[in-house]
Coordinates of C-alpha atoms in Angstrom, one line a residue:
Chain A
M481 CA 17.5 27.5 -9.6
R482 CA 17.7 28.0 -5.9
Y483 CA 14.5 26.0 -5.6
L484 CA 16.1 23.1 -7.4
L485 CA 19.2 23.3 -5.2
R486 CA 17.1 23.3 -2.1
R487 CA 15.2 20.2 -3.4
F488 CA 18.5 18.6 -4.1
G489 CA 19.7 19.3 -0.6
V490 CA 16.5 17.8 0.8
L491 CA 17.1 14.8 -1.4
L492 CA 20.6 14.3 0.0
V493 CA 19.5 14.6 3.6
T494 CA 16.7 12.2 3.1
L495 CA 18.9 9.8 1.3
W496 CA 21.4 9.8 4.1
A497 CA 18.6 9.3 6.6
A498 CA 17.2 6.4 4.6
V499 CA 20.6 4.7 4.3
T500 CA 21.1 5.2 8.0
V501 CA 17.7 3.6 8.8
N502 CA 18.7 0.7 6.6
F503 CA 21.9 0.4 8.6
A504 CA 20.1 0.6 11.9
L505 CA 17.1 -1.5 11.2
P506 CA 18.6 -5.0 11.6
R507 CA 20.5 -3.8 14.7
L508 CA 17.4 -2.6 16.4
M509 CA 15.6 -5.8 16.0
P510 CA 15.2 -7.9 19.2
G511 CA 17.9 -10.6 19.4
N512 CA 19.8 -8.8 16.7
P513 CA 19.3 -11.2 13.8
V514 CA 22.4 -10.0 12.1
E515 CA 24.8 -10.8 14.9
T516 CA 23.1 -14.1 15.4
M517 CA 23.5 -15.0 11.8
F518 CA 27.0 -13.7 11.8
A519 CA 27.9 -16.0 14.6
R520 CA 26.1 -18.9 13.0
Y521 CA 27.9 -18.5 9.7
Q522 CA 31.4 -17.8 11.1
G523 CA 33.7 -20.6 10.2
K524 CA 31.0 -22.3 8.0
V525 CA 31.1 -20.2 5.0
S526 CA 34.0 -18.9 3.0
P527 CA 35.8 -15.7 4.1
T528 CA 34.3 -14.0 1.0
A529 CA 30.8 -14.6 2.3
I530 CA 31.8 -13.3 5.7
H531 CA 33.3 -10.3 4.1
S532 CA 30.1 -9.8 2.1
M533 CA 28.1 -9.6 5.3
E534 CA 30.5 -7.1 6.6
L535 CA 29.9 -5.1 3.5
A536 CA 26.1 -5.4 3.5
F537 CA 25.7 -4.7 7.1
G538 CA 28.8 -2.8 7.9
L539 CA 29.3 -5.5 10.4
N540 CA 32.9 -6.0 11.5
T541 CA 33.8 -7.3 14.8
R542 CA 37.1 -5.6 14.8
T543 CA 35.7 -2.0 14.5
G544 CA 33.2 -0.3 16.8
E545 CA 29.7 0.6 15.9
F546 CA 30.7 4.0 14.5
G547 CA 33.5 2.5 12.4
Q548 CA 31.0 -0.1 11.0
Y549 CA 28.7 2.7 10.1
L550 CA 31.4 4.6 8.2
N551 CA 32.4 1.5 6.4
Y552 CA 28.9 0.8 5.5
L553 CA 28.3 4.3 4.2
G554 CA 31.5 4.0 2.1
H555 CA 30.6 0.7 0.5
T556 CA 27.0 1.7 -0.1
A557 CA 28.1 5.0 -1.8
T558 CA 30.3 3.0 -4.2
G559 CA 27.5 0.6 -5.0
N560 CA 29.1 -2.3 -3.3
L561 CA 26.2 -4.3 -1.8
G562 CA 28.0 -7.5 -1.0
V563 CA 27.4 -11.1 -2.1
S564 CA 24.2 -13.1 -1.8
F565 CA 24.2 -16.1 0.5
S566 CA 21.5 -18.1 -1.3
Y567 CA 22.9 -17.5 -4.8
F568 CA 26.6 -17.6 -3.8
P569 CA 28.8 -16.4 -5.4
E570 CA 26.6 -14.0 -7.3
S571 CA 26.8 -10.5 -6.1
V572 CA 23.7 -8.7 -4.8
R573 CA 24.2 -6.1 -7.5
T574 CA 24.1 -8.7 -10.3
L575 CA 21.0 -10.4 -8.9
I576 CA 19.2 -7.1 -8.7
G577 CA 20.3 -6.1 -12.2
G578 CA 19.0 -9.4 -13.5
A579 CA 15.6 -9.1 -11.9
L580 CA 15.1 -5.4 -12.5
P581 CA 14.3 -5.4 -16.3
W582 CA 11.4 -7.9 -15.7
T583 CA 9.9 -5.7 -13.1
L584 CA 10.4 -2.5 -14.9
G585 CA 8.8 -3.9 -18.0
L586 CA 5.8 -5.5 -16.4
V587 CA 5.0 -3.1 -13.6
G588 CA 6.0 0.0 -15.5
F589 CA 3.7 -0.8 -18.3
A590 CA 0.8 -1.7 -16.1
T591 CA 1.2 1.4 -13.9
I592 CA 1.1 3.7 -16.9
L593 CA -1.8 1.9 -18.5
A594 CA -3.7 2.0 -15.2
F595 CA -3.0 5.7 -14.8
L596 CA -4.3 6.5 -18.3
L597 CA -7.4 4.4 -18.0
G598 CA -8.1 5.4 -14.4
T599 CA -7.7 9.2 -14.8
T600 CA -9.9 9.1 -18.0
L601 CA -12.6 7.3 -16.1
G602 CA -12.2 9.7 -13.2
V603 CA -12.7 12.7 -15.5
V604 CA -15.8 11.2 -17.0
A605 CA -17.3 10.2 -13.6
A606 CA -16.8 13.7 -12.2
W607 CA -18.0 15.4 -15.3
R608 CA -21.2 13.4 -15.3
R609 CA -21.8 14.1 -11.7
G610 CA -20.7 17.8 -11.7
T611 CA -23.0 18.6 -14.6
A612 CA -26.0 16.4 -13.7
G613 CA -29.0 18.1 -12.1
W614 CA -29.3 18.8 -8.4
K615 CA -31.3 15.8 -7.4
R616 CA -30.2 13.3 -10.0
A617 CA -26.9 11.7 -9.2
S618 CA -25.3 10.4 -12.4
V619 CA -25.5 6.7 -13.1
V620 CA -21.9 6.7 -14.4
D621 CA -20.6 8.3 -11.2
S622 CA -22.5 6.2 -8.8
G623 CA -21.3 3.2 -10.6
L624 CA -17.7 4.1 -11.1
V625 CA -17.0 5.2 -7.5
P626 CA -17.9 2.0 -5.8
F627 CA -16.2 0.1 -8.6
G628 CA -13.0 2.1 -8.0
L629 CA -13.3 1.7 -4.2
M630 CA -13.7 -2.1 -4.6
L631 CA -10.7 -2.3 -6.9
G632 CA -8.6 -0.5 -4.3
A633 CA -9.9 -2.8 -1.5
L634 CA -9.2 -6.1 -3.2
P635 CA -6.3 -8.1 -1.8
S636 CA -4.1 -8.1 -4.9
F637 CA -2.6 -11.5 -4.3
W638 CA -6.0 -13.1 -4.1
I639 CA -7.2 -11.6 -7.3
A640 CA -4.0 -12.8 -8.9
L641 CA -4.6 -16.3 -7.5
I642 CA -8.1 -16.5 -8.7
L643 CA -7.2 -15.3 -12.2
L644 CA -4.3 -17.6 -12.3
Y645 CA -6.5 -20.5 -11.4
F646 CA -9.5 -19.9 -13.6
I647 CA -7.9 -18.2 -16.6
A648 CA -4.4 -19.7 -16.8
F649 CA -4.9 -23.1 -15.1
R650 CA -8.5 -24.1 -16.0
L651 CA -8.9 -22.4 -19.3
G652 CA -5.2 -22.6 -20.2
W653 CA -5.2 -19.3 -22.0
F654 CA -2.0 -18.1 -20.5
P655 CA 1.1 -19.8 -19.1
I656 CA 1.1 -20.5 -15.3
G657 CA 4.2 -18.7 -14.3
N658 CA 7.7 -17.5 -15.1
G659 CA 8.7 -14.7 -17.4
I660 CA 9.6 -16.7 -20.4
S661 CA 9.6 -20.4 -21.5
P662 CA 12.8 -22.2 -20.7
G663 CA 15.3 -22.1 -23.5
Q664 CA 13.6 -19.1 -25.2
G665 CA 15.6 -16.0 -26.0
I666 CA 14.0 -12.7 -26.6
A667 CA 16.1 -12.0 -29.6
S668 CA 13.6 -13.7 -31.9
W669 CA 9.9 -13.0 -32.8
S670 CA 8.7 -16.2 -31.2
G671 CA 10.7 -15.3 -28.1
L672 CA 9.1 -11.9 -28.0
G673 CA 5.6 -13.4 -28.4
D674 CA 6.4 -15.9 -25.6
L675 CA 7.5 -13.0 -23.4
I676 CA 4.3 -11.1 -24.0
Q677 CA 2.2 -14.2 -23.4
H678 CA 3.9 -14.7 -20.0
A679 CA 3.5 -11.0 -19.0
A680 CA -0.1 -10.6 -20.2
L681 CA -2.0 -12.0 -17.3
P682 CA 0.1 -10.4 -14.6
A683 CA -0.1 -7.1 -16.5
I684 CA -3.9 -7.4 -16.8
T685 CA -4.2 -8.2 -13.1
L686 CA -2.0 -5.3 -12.1
T687 CA -3.7 -2.8 -14.4
F688 CA -7.1 -3.8 -13.1
I689 CA -6.3 -3.5 -9.4
S690 CA -4.2 -0.3 -9.5
M691 CA -6.8 1.5 -11.7
G692 CA -9.2 2.1 -8.8
M693 CA -7.0 4.5 -7.0
W694 CA -6.6 6.7 -10.1
I695 CA -10.4 6.8 -10.8
L696 CA -11.1 8.1 -7.3
V697 CA -8.2 10.6 -7.0
M698 CA -8.9 12.0 -10.4
R699 CA -12.7 12.2 -9.8
N700 CA -12.3 14.0 -6.5
N701 CA -9.8 16.5 -8.0
M702 CA -12.1 17.1 -10.9
L703 CA -15.0 17.8 -8.6
T704 CA -13.0 20.3 -6.7
V705 CA -11.9 22.0 -9.9
L706 CA -15.4 21.9 -11.4
G707 CA -16.6 24.1 -8.5
D708 CA -14.2 26.8 -9.5
D709 CA -15.3 30.0 -11.1
Y710 CA -13.3 29.8 -14.3
V711 CA -15.0 26.5 -15.2
K712 CA -18.4 27.9 -14.6
F713 CA -17.5 30.9 -16.7
A714 CA -16.2 28.7 -19.5
R715 CA -19.5 26.9 -19.5
A716 CA -21.5 30.0 -19.3
K717 CA -19.5 31.4 -22.2
G718 CA -21.0 28.5 -24.2
L719 CA -17.8 26.5 -24.9
R720 CA -18.3 23.0 -26.0
D721 CA -18.5 20.5 -23.1
R722 CA -15.5 18.5 -24.4
T723 CA -13.4 21.7 -24.5
V724 CA -14.3 22.7 -20.9
M725 CA -13.9 19.1 -19.7
Y726 CA -10.4 18.4 -21.1
H727 CA -8.8 21.7 -21.7
Y728 CA -10.1 23.6 -18.7
A729 CA -11.0 21.3 -15.8
A730 CA -8.9 18.1 -16.4
R731 CA -5.7 20.0 -17.1
N732 CA -5.8 21.6 -13.7
A733 CA -7.2 18.6 -11.9
V734 CA -4.5 16.3 -13.1
L735 CA -1.6 18.4 -11.7
P736 CA -1.7 16.9 -8.2
V737 CA -2.3 13.5 -9.6
F738 CA 1.1 13.7 -11.4
A739 CA 2.8 13.8 -8.1
Q740 CA 1.1 10.6 -7.2
L741 CA 2.1 9.1 -10.5
A742 CA 5.7 9.9 -9.8
M743 CA 5.4 8.2 -6.5
A744 CA 3.8 5.2 -8.2
L745 CA 6.5 5.0 -10.8
G746 CA 9.1 5.2 -8.0
I747 CA 7.4 2.2 -6.4
V748 CA 7.4 0.4 -9.7
V749 CA 11.0 -0.5 -9.1
G750 CA 9.9 -2.2 -6.0
G751 CA 7.7 -4.4 -8.0
Q752 CA 4.3 -5.5 -7.2
V753 CA 5.6 -8.0 -4.7
F754 CA 2.5 -10.1 -4.3
I755 CA 1.7 -10.2 -8.0
E756 CA 5.2 -11.3 -8.9
I757 CA 5.1 -14.0 -6.2
V758 CA 1.8 -15.5 -7.3
F759 CA 2.7 -15.5 -11.0
S760 CA 6.3 -16.6 -10.1
Y761 CA 7.4 -13.7 -12.3
P762 CA 11.2 -13.3 -12.1
G763 CA 11.2 -9.7 -11.0
I764 CA 12.4 -7.9 -7.9
G765 CA 9.4 -8.7 -5.8
Y766 CA 9.9 -12.4 -6.4
L767 CA 13.6 -12.0 -5.6
L768 CA 12.7 -10.3 -2.4
L769 CA 10.5 -13.2 -1.3
Q770 CA 13.3 -15.7 -2.1
A771 CA 15.7 -13.6 -0.1
V772 CA 13.3 -13.6 2.8
E773 CA 12.6 -17.3 2.6
N774 CA 16.4 -18.1 2.5
E775 CA 17.3 -15.6 5.2
D776 CA 19.5 -14.0 2.7
Y777 CA 20.1 -10.8 4.6
P778 CA 22.6 -9.1 2.2
L779 CA 20.2 -9.6 -0.7
M780 CA 17.2 -8.3 1.4
Q781 CA 19.2 -5.3 2.5
G782 CA 20.4 -4.5 -1.0
I783 CA 16.9 -4.8 -2.5
F784 CA 15.4 -2.6 0.2
L785 CA 18.1 0.0 -0.3
M786 CA 17.4 0.1 -4.0
F787 CA 13.7 0.5 -3.4
T788 CA 14.3 3.4 -1.2
V789 CA 16.7 5.2 -3.6
A790 CA 14.3 4.7 -6.5
L791 CA 11.4 6.2 -4.5
L792 CA 13.5 9.1 -3.5
L793 CA 14.7 9.8 -7.0
A794 CA 11.1 9.6 -8.3
T795 CA 9.9 12.2 -5.8
F796 CA 12.8 14.4 -6.6
L797 CA 12.2 14.2 -10.3
A798 CA 8.5 14.9 -9.7
D799 CA 9.5 18.1 -7.9
I800 CA 11.6 19.2 -10.8
F801 CA 8.9 18.2 -13.3
Y802 CA 6.4 20.3 -11.3
V803 CA 8.5 23.4 -11.9
F804 CA 8.0 23.0 -15.6
L805 CA 4.4 21.9 -15.4
D806 CA 2.9 24.4 -13.0
P807 CA 3.7 28.1 -13.4
R808 CA 2.7 28.8 -9.8
V809 CA 5.4 26.6 -8.5
R810 CA 7.8 28.2 -11.1
L811 CA 6.9 31.6 -9.7
E812 CA 7.5 30.5 -6.2
A813 CA 10.7 28.7 -7.2
G814 CA 12.0 31.9 -8.8
K815 CA 11.8 33.9 -5.6
Chain B
M212 CA -20.3 16.4 9.7
S213 CA -23.4 15.2 11.4
W214 CA -25.2 12.0 11.9
R215 CA -27.8 13.0 9.4
D216 CA -25.3 13.6 6.6
F217 CA -24.0 10.1 7.4
V218 CA -27.3 8.4 7.3
H219 CA -28.2 10.1 4.0
N220 CA -25.0 9.0 2.3
R221 CA -25.7 5.7 0.6
R222 CA -22.0 4.7 0.4
A223 CA -21.6 5.3 4.1
V224 CA -24.6 3.3 5.0
V225 CA -23.7 0.3 2.9
G226 CA -20.1 0.4 4.2
A227 CA -21.4 0.6 7.8
M228 CA -23.8 -2.3 7.3
I229 CA -21.1 -4.6 5.9
L230 CA -18.8 -3.6 8.7
V231 CA -21.4 -4.2 11.4
F232 CA -22.2 -7.6 9.8
F233 CA -18.5 -8.7 10.1
V234 CA -18.2 -7.3 13.6
L235 CA -21.2 -9.4 14.7
V236 CA -19.7 -12.4 13.1
A237 CA -16.4 -11.9 14.8
I238 CA -18.0 -11.3 18.2
L239 CA -20.4 -14.2 18.0
A240 CA -17.9 -16.5 16.3
P241 CA -17.5 -19.0 19.2
F242 CA -21.3 -19.5 19.2
I243 CA -22.0 -19.8 15.5
V244 CA -19.1 -21.9 14.3
P245 CA -20.5 -25.4 13.5
Y246 CA -17.1 -27.1 14.3
S247 CA -13.9 -26.1 15.9
P248 CA -11.9 -24.2 13.2
T249 CA -8.7 -26.1 14.1
S250 CA -10.1 -29.6 14.4
I251 CA -8.7 -32.0 11.8
Q252 CA -11.3 -34.7 12.4
F253 CA -13.0 -34.6 9.0
T254 CA -12.3 -36.4 5.7
P255 CA -9.9 -34.2 3.8
N256 CA -10.8 -32.5 0.5
L257 CA -14.6 -32.9 0.8
P258 CA -16.5 -30.8 -1.7
P259 CA -19.1 -28.3 -0.4
S260 CA -22.1 -30.1 1.2
M261 CA -24.8 -29.6 3.8
H262 CA -22.5 -30.6 6.5
H263 CA -19.6 -28.5 5.3
F264 CA -20.9 -25.5 3.4
F265 CA -17.5 -24.8 1.8
G266 CA -16.0 -28.3 2.0
T267 CA -12.9 -29.3 4.0
T268 CA -9.2 -28.6 3.7
V269 CA -6.4 -30.9 2.8
N270 CA -5.9 -31.4 6.5
G271 CA -9.6 -32.2 7.1
Q272 CA -10.6 -28.8 8.7
D273 CA -14.0 -27.3 8.1
I274 CA -13.6 -24.3 5.8
F275 CA -16.8 -22.6 6.8
S276 CA -15.8 -22.6 10.5
Q277 CA -12.3 -21.3 9.6
L278 CA -13.9 -18.5 7.6
I279 CA -16.1 -17.4 10.5
W280 CA -13.1 -17.5 12.9
G281 CA -11.0 -15.6 10.5
A282 CA -13.2 -12.5 10.8
R283 CA -11.8 -12.1 14.3
A284 CA -8.2 -11.5 13.3
S285 CA -9.0 -9.1 10.5
L286 CA -11.3 -7.0 12.6
F287 CA -9.0 -7.0 15.5
V288 CA -6.1 -5.9 13.3
A289 CA -8.3 -3.2 11.7
L290 CA -9.4 -1.8 15.0
I291 CA -6.0 -1.8 16.8
C292 CA -3.9 -0.7 13.8
G293 CA -6.5 2.0 12.9
S294 CA -6.4 3.4 16.4
L295 CA -2.7 3.2 16.9
I296 CA -2.0 4.8 13.5
S297 CA -4.5 7.6 14.3
L298 CA -2.8 8.2 17.6
I299 CA 0.6 8.5 16.0
Q300 CA -0.9 10.8 13.4
L301 CA -2.4 12.9 16.1
M302 CA 1.1 13.3 17.7
M303 CA 3.3 13.6 14.6
G304 CA 0.8 15.4 12.4
V305 CA -1.8 17.4 14.3
F306 CA 0.1 18.3 17.5
A307 CA 3.4 18.9 15.7
G308 CA 1.7 21.1 13.0
Y309 CA -0.1 23.1 15.6
A310 CA 2.8 23.5 18.0
G311 CA 5.5 24.3 15.4
G312 CA 9.0 24.9 16.7
P313 CA 11.7 22.2 17.0
F314 CA 9.3 19.4 17.7
D315 CA 7.5 20.1 14.5
T316 CA 10.8 20.2 12.6
L317 CA 11.8 16.9 14.0
A318 CA 8.4 15.3 13.5
S319 CA 8.1 16.4 9.9
A320 CA 11.7 15.2 9.2
V321 CA 10.9 11.8 10.6
T322 CA 7.6 11.7 8.7
N323 CA 9.4 12.6 5.4
V324 CA 11.9 9.8 5.9
F325 CA 9.1 7.3 6.6
L326 CA 7.3 8.5 3.5
V327 CA 10.2 7.5 1.2
L328 CA 10.6 4.1 2.9
P329 CA 8.6 1.9 0.5
S330 CA 5.9 0.5 2.9
L331 CA 5.2 -2.9 1.4
P332 CA 8.8 -4.1 1.1
L333 CA 9.5 -2.6 4.5
L334 CA 6.6 -4.6 5.9
I335 CA 8.0 -7.7 4.4
I336 CA 11.5 -7.1 5.6
L337 CA 10.5 -6.2 9.1
A338 CA 8.3 -9.2 9.4
A339 CA 11.1 -11.3 8.1
Y340 CA 13.5 -10.0 10.7
L341 CA 11.0 -10.7 13.4
Q342 CA 10.5 -14.3 12.4
G343 CA 7.6 -16.3 13.4
G344 CA 5.6 -13.2 14.1
S345 CA 2.5 -13.4 16.2
L346 CA -0.5 -11.2 15.3
F347 CA 1.0 -8.5 17.6
V348 CA 4.3 -8.4 15.7
L349 CA 2.4 -7.9 12.5
I350 CA 0.3 -5.2 14.1
G351 CA 3.5 -3.4 15.2
V352 CA 5.0 -3.7 11.8
I353 CA 1.9 -2.4 10.1
V354 CA 1.6 0.6 12.4
I355 CA 5.3 1.5 11.9
T356 CA 4.9 1.5 8.1
G357 CA 1.4 2.9 7.8
W358 CA 1.2 6.2 9.6
A359 CA 3.4 8.6 7.6
W360 CA 1.2 9.7 4.7
G361 CA -1.8 10.6 6.9
A362 CA 0.4 12.5 9.3
K363 CA 1.6 14.7 6.5
V364 CA -2.0 15.4 5.4
L365 CA -3.2 16.2 9.0
R366 CA -0.2 18.4 9.7
A367 CA -1.1 20.6 6.7
Q368 CA -4.7 20.8 8.0
A369 CA -3.5 21.7 11.5
I370 CA -1.3 24.5 10.2
A371 CA -4.3 25.8 8.2
L372 CA -6.3 25.9 11.4
R373 CA -3.6 27.3 13.6
D374 CA -4.2 30.9 13.0
R375 CA -8.0 30.9 12.8
P376 CA -9.5 33.4 15.2
F377 CA -11.2 30.9 17.5
V378 CA -7.9 29.1 18.0
Q379 CA -6.1 32.4 18.6
A380 CA -8.8 33.3 21.1
S381 CA -8.3 30.1 23.2
R382 CA -4.5 30.6 22.9
I383 CA -4.8 34.1 24.4
S384 CA -7.1 32.9 27.1
G385 CA -4.2 30.7 28.2
E386 CA -5.4 27.2 27.4
S387 CA -2.8 24.5 27.2
R388 CA -1.5 23.3 23.8
W389 CA -3.0 19.8 24.2
H390 CA -6.3 21.3 25.2
I391 CA -6.4 23.5 22.2
V392 CA -5.5 20.6 19.9
L393 CA -8.0 18.2 21.4
A394 CA -10.9 20.7 22.0
H395 CA -10.6 23.1 19.0
I396 CA -8.3 21.7 16.3
V397 CA -9.4 18.0 16.2
P398 CA -13.1 18.6 16.2
N399 CA -12.6 20.8 13.1
M400 CA -10.8 18.1 11.2
L401 CA -12.7 15.2 12.6
G402 CA -14.0 14.2 9.2
I403 CA -10.5 13.8 7.8
M404 CA -9.3 11.9 10.9
V405 CA -12.2 9.5 10.8
S406 CA -11.7 9.0 7.1
N407 CA -8.0 8.4 7.8
F408 CA -8.9 5.8 10.4
F409 CA -10.8 3.8 7.9
G410 CA -8.0 4.2 5.4
A411 CA -5.5 2.9 7.9
A412 CA -7.8 0.0 8.9
L413 CA -8.1 -1.0 5.2
F414 CA -4.3 -0.9 4.7
A415 CA -3.9 -2.9 7.9
V416 CA -6.4 -5.6 6.9
L417 CA -4.8 -6.1 3.5
A418 CA -1.2 -5.9 4.8
E419 CA -1.9 -8.5 7.5
A420 CA -3.5 -10.9 5.1
G421 CA -0.7 -10.4 2.5
L422 CA 2.0 -11.0 5.1
E423 CA 0.3 -14.1 6.3
F424 CA -0.3 -15.3 2.8
I425 CA 3.5 -15.4 2.1
G426 CA 4.0 -17.2 5.4
L427 CA 5.3 -14.3 7.5
G428 CA 2.6 -14.5 10.1
N429 CA 2.0 -17.2 12.6
I430 CA 0.8 -20.0 10.2
N431 CA -1.1 -21.7 13.0
D432 CA -3.5 -18.9 13.6
V433 CA -6.8 -19.2 11.8
T434 CA -7.1 -16.1 9.7
W435 CA -8.2 -15.3 6.2
G436 CA -4.5 -14.7 5.3
T437 CA -3.3 -18.0 6.7
M438 CA -6.2 -19.8 5.1
L439 CA -5.0 -18.6 1.7
Y440 CA -1.4 -19.6 2.7
W441 CA -2.5 -23.1 3.5
A442 CA -4.7 -23.2 0.4
T443 CA -1.6 -22.6 -1.8
E444 CA 0.6 -24.8 0.3
G445 CA -2.0 -27.5 0.2
D446 CA -2.2 -27.3 -3.6
A447 CA -5.8 -26.3 -3.6
M448 CA -5.3 -25.3 -7.2
L449 CA -4.1 -28.7 -8.4
L450 CA -6.8 -30.4 -6.4
G451 CA -9.5 -28.2 -7.9
E452 CA -10.5 -27.0 -4.5
W453 CA -11.2 -23.5 -5.8
V454 CA -13.8 -22.8 -3.1
W455 CA -11.0 -22.9 -0.5
L456 CA -9.1 -20.3 -2.5
L457 CA -12.2 -18.2 -3.3
V458 CA -14.0 -17.6 0.0
P459 CA -11.3 -16.2 2.3
G460 CA -10.4 -13.6 -0.3
L461 CA -14.0 -12.8 -1.0
C462 CA -14.4 -12.0 2.7
L463 CA -11.3 -9.9 2.7
A464 CA -12.5 -8.1 -0.4
L465 CA -15.9 -7.5 1.2
L466 CA -14.5 -6.2 4.4
G467 CA -12.0 -4.1 2.5
T468 CA -14.7 -2.6 0.3
A469 CA -16.7 -1.7 3.5
L470 CA -13.7 0.1 5.0
G471 CA -13.0 1.8 1.6
L472 CA -16.6 2.9 1.3
L473 CA -16.5 4.4 4.8
N474 CA -13.1 6.0 4.1
F475 CA -14.4 7.6 1.0
A476 CA -17.9 8.5 2.3
V477 CA -16.7 10.2 5.4
D478 CA -14.2 12.3 3.4
E479 CA -17.1 13.2 1.1
I480 CA -19.3 14.2 3.9
A481 CA -16.6 16.3 5.6
N482 CA -15.6 18.0 2.3
P483 CA -18.5 20.0 0.9
R484 CA -16.8 20.5 -2.5
L485 CA -17.0 16.7 -3.1
R486 CA -20.6 16.5 -2.1
R487 CA -21.9 18.3 -5.0
G488 CA -19.9 19.5 -8.0

């Protein structure tokens, strides 16, 4: 319990620091883009929009820096992120809320699928290597490792472009962009089919490129575990290979990988910015690009804040999850 | 980690060979480009031919020349970002971990904050604030967002080495902290540091290209990232100019794979448990 309280304390401190960085960032930039923009918009846009900027940046010419900071903290804590410029008069919160389900569905699904496929391949690769003879490196392992490395080294936006061009544009197997056909609702079967058709190619691309990391991480962890005495003993005892592989080695090797999965799921909220951009998928990443292109600072700020909070919460939940998963942590936590 | 281990590791050798190839292309670029990469004197949208191996762009530039020239930016970014990130990691990770005390507390607090700032969106937002970024702006942004994870790993390593007898011996003999870090700690974790360098370089190459692709770099530079930016802006897809889309990314992928291979192989060489299961 004390352990959890401590983790929660760390969460709060980091959260505060991250929010502060978010406050300070635009102010530290050369030429102070926020002040410039503020001056530019003053008198041109409605008082509501000006007020929105004050909310989003804590910018208020009437109060000093410290007063601005307190204001900003207060508004952020109550979830008031201001109003978007480019989608005026939509609030930043509404826009993010509208884009989030798309991202969560697409990227969440792809992340989990990539994790499952990648770790399984990683286990197989390590097993083949770990149990092959001294001299003979396994074909599976020496094939899977470069494959995983290559996947991790590919520019994601380029793979997306190429697949978009050849599979969607030339072959016409999938739609070329957007999350759903215009005028379709998801309440019907045809709408659902349409939704899946639009998500399929981005999901395949995403699964493909994010799989590499899991293959490598899992393989290396497995190799480390396979060197341990209890695995050797289990094999010497004559247990079946599958039993040793999945119930002895993989169970222990996957523990550290879960921490990374938690991080990855935290990043899911941030969307795969490039993939969403190339496929014009209406998620958060695409929204971020539009905010950037329209110099919509409140929207940018709000999106970034949400990313940070999501990542923080994910790491926190991973810490908690660990306590249940790993008896060693539990033991330490009980102290 | 020795030279022999490196030469006997097939992944390391392949990675190094690809990397050397690109380094040579980058250095010799001014002598081997058939045409000026920025010249717009050719007929637009030519298909690949003997005169233009990969055809020409919508604006009448020779794609092959641009491709060769583009190697320069990527390798420059890889080298500078890799070095700067390694330097920061040395400070914030290795030195802090060894020294302990208030500096370490501060350094690991800063590291932890940077760890939870999502790096890709931070990259995009920073680059957006610093509009019209030159290559140097991109480098700065990449370095700021890319150092934290490695620093955390290195700090743990430094702490593990801190109380080894040989380190204690040099501490007792009165050597300075920086001397101990550089002469005793770093050589013992060189493998991880070199591996981290290649990892950082890979991150930098992909990040630079990605930012340029969405138009956040200087779009007048000739790099693989801006080539892809212009290819999408110039509707290469609709015009069926798929070679224009294909080759810059292929080069990025190849260079990336080389850096990834080196990152992985050096780690493998330095960590005996990975070498043989």
